[in-house]
């Protein structure tokens, strides 16, 4: 066996279900080549790391956590308040949502940097890893790794535009999906607010770099990434390719459907999945309108719903055609459904595309508008406004999803990303060492 370029790695995983799971798939890919993998994360995910067969070390990257249903995860009071503010903002549309997320950015994504620096320093002294992997949204971890001059790769779990390049502004979609284009005044207001957040955030980042490490600052903290590689958990669409980026296409493992779920599937019915993610499943108003629209257009359909805290009420209010649970085995269900309505989260998007299913995307926040624009650009499905869901809008989306060209494009891209995966990225890293051929 060839000598491993990276025999020991530490993966720094934030305590968010949608980020931890893709990083766990990456960890498995490294381990399959014989690498010793240590996962540094919060105690909330210790069991997940150890049950997957990895060494665990406590590293507190964020104050808040998301174990699968965000509003049901125990949070500090301030974090819970911010979650409520975010969900309320989603009812007022994309500009207000993105501005609200910007206000929350510093506290949400740059918590306890001094403690994090010490944790990473201690881990390095103990383990001497040959490579670290830091999630792109874990800015405190990136700061510590840069300041300590440790070799690391950046893992970009969200859309690649979450790392702004050129004249892009963090959190402002460089190109909006057609139905969401804001007025010039609203877009100017968003850009102004986003640039103020970027200035303040970068100033804090640079002060810590200077005070703890006597290092020069960066132009934008949101653009600070590894000089070895940026691993994108996303398909290699032509509009996104750039030097230094490695595209995994997807980062997950297939799951077998539990028998308790398999017995609930009616093979005689069209099956449609609604999955708005761990945070946005709290928008029960949108879930209800989607269910009503689907049943109006497809009376014989069976509808599976990841309903979060709304599961009980939805189950009571709809008949047996609707199966609503607070948390559903999404990856295991996907091979068995005919179409998917989701929020545009990267995990939902890549899982749906991998399984070759046409999709309707209802973006609410963050990078979801970029995902929706890619669905539109590459003809992978329909895009809907979650705050303007109607029976007509749902029926129109369903008609788009059976279009022959849409299905052909989905099939083509599904084949491409099935040939990639975290294993392909790990092999490339182990063979080349990354951007600069690390030795």
PDB file of N, CA and C in Angstrom, residues 180 276 280 286 290 341-344 360-364 368 382-386 389:
ATOM      1  N   UNK A 180     -37.947  35.556  -7.524  1.00  0.00           N
ATOM      2  CA  UNK A 180     -37.535  36.210  -6.282  1.00  0.00           C
ATOM      3  C   UNK A 180     -36.781  37.527  -6.490  1.00  0.00           C
ATOM      4  N   UNK A 276     -38.752  20.207   4.317  1.00  0.00           N
ATOM      5  CA  UNK A 276     -38.311  21.599   4.409  1.00  0.00           C
ATOM      6  C   UNK A 276     -37.136  21.782   5.362  1.00  0.00           C
ATOM      7  N   UNK A 280     -36.848  24.781   8.979  1.00  0.00           N
ATOM      8  CA  UNK A 280     -37.997  25.347   8.276  1.00  0.00           C
ATOM      9  C   UNK A 280     -39.223  24.455   8.301  1.00  0.00           C
ATOM     10  N   UNK A 286     -46.781  26.664   5.501  1.00  0.00           N
ATOM     11  CA  UNK A 286     -46.306  26.265   4.173  1.00  0.00           C
ATOM     12  C   UNK A 286     -46.539  24.768   3.962  1.00  0.00           C
ATOM     13  N   UNK A 290     -48.793  23.140   0.889  1.00  0.00           N
ATOM     14  CA  UNK A 290     -48.214  22.168  -0.048  1.00  0.00           C
ATOM     15  C   UNK A 290     -49.036  20.879  -0.071  1.00  0.00           C
ATOM     16  N   UNK A 341     -40.586  17.968  -2.886  1.00  0.00           N
ATOM     17  CA  UNK A 341     -40.671  19.390  -2.605  1.00  0.00           C
ATOM     18  C   UNK A 341     -39.741  19.652  -1.422  1.00  0.00           C
ATOM     19  N   UNK A 342     -38.706  20.457  -1.619  1.00  0.00           N
ATOM     20  CA  UNK A 342     -37.784  20.744  -0.517  1.00  0.00           C
ATOM     21  C   UNK A 342     -37.390  22.220  -0.517  1.00  0.00           C
ATOM     22  N   UNK A 343     -36.637  22.615   0.514  1.00  0.00           N
ATOM     23  CA  UNK A 343     -36.354  24.021   0.780  1.00  0.00           C
ATOM     24  C   UNK A 343     -35.080  24.525   0.099  1.00  0.00           C
ATOM     25  N   UNK A 344     -34.358  23.670  -0.563  1.00  0.00           N
ATOM     26  CA  UNK A 344     -33.140  24.116  -1.222  1.00  0.00           C
ATOM     27  C   UNK A 344     -31.900  24.004  -0.362  1.00  0.00           C
ATOM     28  N   UNK A 360     -39.137  20.279  -6.692  1.00  0.00           N
ATOM     29  CA  UNK A 360     -39.621  21.652  -6.607  1.00  0.00           C
ATOM     30  C   UNK A 360     -38.957  22.270  -5.382  1.00  0.00           C
ATOM     31  N   UNK A 361     -38.291  23.397  -5.566  1.00  0.00           N
ATOM     32  CA  UNK A 361     -37.521  24.031  -4.499  1.00  0.00           C
ATOM     33  C   UNK A 361     -38.265  25.262  -4.004  1.00  0.00           C
ATOM     34  N   UNK A 362     -38.386  25.366  -2.672  1.00  0.00           N
ATOM     35  CA  UNK A 362     -39.038  26.512  -2.035  1.00  0.00           C
ATOM     36  C   UNK A 362     -38.014  27.173  -1.111  1.00  0.00           C
ATOM     37  N   UNK A 363     -37.167  28.055  -1.623  1.00  0.00           N
ATOM     38  CA  UNK A 363     -36.103  28.637  -0.794  1.00  0.00           C
ATOM     39  C   UNK A 363     -36.637  29.693   0.169  1.00  0.00           C
ATOM     40  N   UNK A 364     -36.124  29.673   1.391  1.00  0.00           N
ATOM     41  CA  UNK A 364     -36.509  30.635   2.411  1.00  0.00           C
ATOM     42  C   UNK A 364     -35.363  31.575   2.774  1.00  0.00           C
ATOM     43  N   UNK A 368     -30.046  28.979  -0.003  1.00  0.00           N
ATOM     44  CA  UNK A 368     -31.117  28.267  -0.703  1.00  0.00           C
ATOM     45  C   UNK A 368     -31.522  28.955  -2.007  1.00  0.00           C
ATOM     46  N   UNK A 382     -38.639  22.702 -10.556  1.00  0.00           N
ATOM     47  CA  UNK A 382     -39.389  23.952 -10.459  1.00  0.00           C
ATOM     48  C   UNK A 382     -38.923  24.737  -9.239  1.00  0.00           C
ATOM     49  N   UNK A 383     -39.174  26.033  -9.247  1.00  0.00           N
ATOM     50  CA  UNK A 383     -38.893  26.899  -8.097  1.00  0.00           C
ATOM     51  C   UNK A 383     -40.192  27.585  -7.694  1.00  0.00           C
ATOM     52  N   UNK A 384     -40.524  27.522  -6.406  1.00  0.00           N
ATOM     53  CA  UNK A 384     -41.763  28.113  -5.887  1.00  0.00           C
ATOM     54  C   UNK A 384     -41.432  29.078  -4.753  1.00  0.00           C
ATOM     55  N   UNK A 385     -42.293  30.069  -4.555  1.00  0.00           N
ATOM     56  CA  UNK A 385     -42.169  31.002  -3.441  1.00  0.00           C
ATOM     57  C   UNK A 385     -42.935  30.412  -2.261  1.00  0.00           C
ATOM     58  N   UNK A 386     -42.249  30.064  -1.163  1.00  0.00           N
ATOM     59  CA  UNK A 386     -42.952  29.409  -0.048  1.00  0.00           C
ATOM     60  C   UNK A 386     -44.026  30.278   0.583  1.00  0.00           C
ATOM     61  N   UNK A 389     -47.513  30.015  -1.758  1.00  0.00           N
ATOM     62  CA  UNK A 389     -47.950  28.692  -2.196  1.00  0.00           C
ATOM     63  C   UNK A 389     -49.469  28.701  -2.373  1.00  0.00           C
TER      64      UNK A 389
END
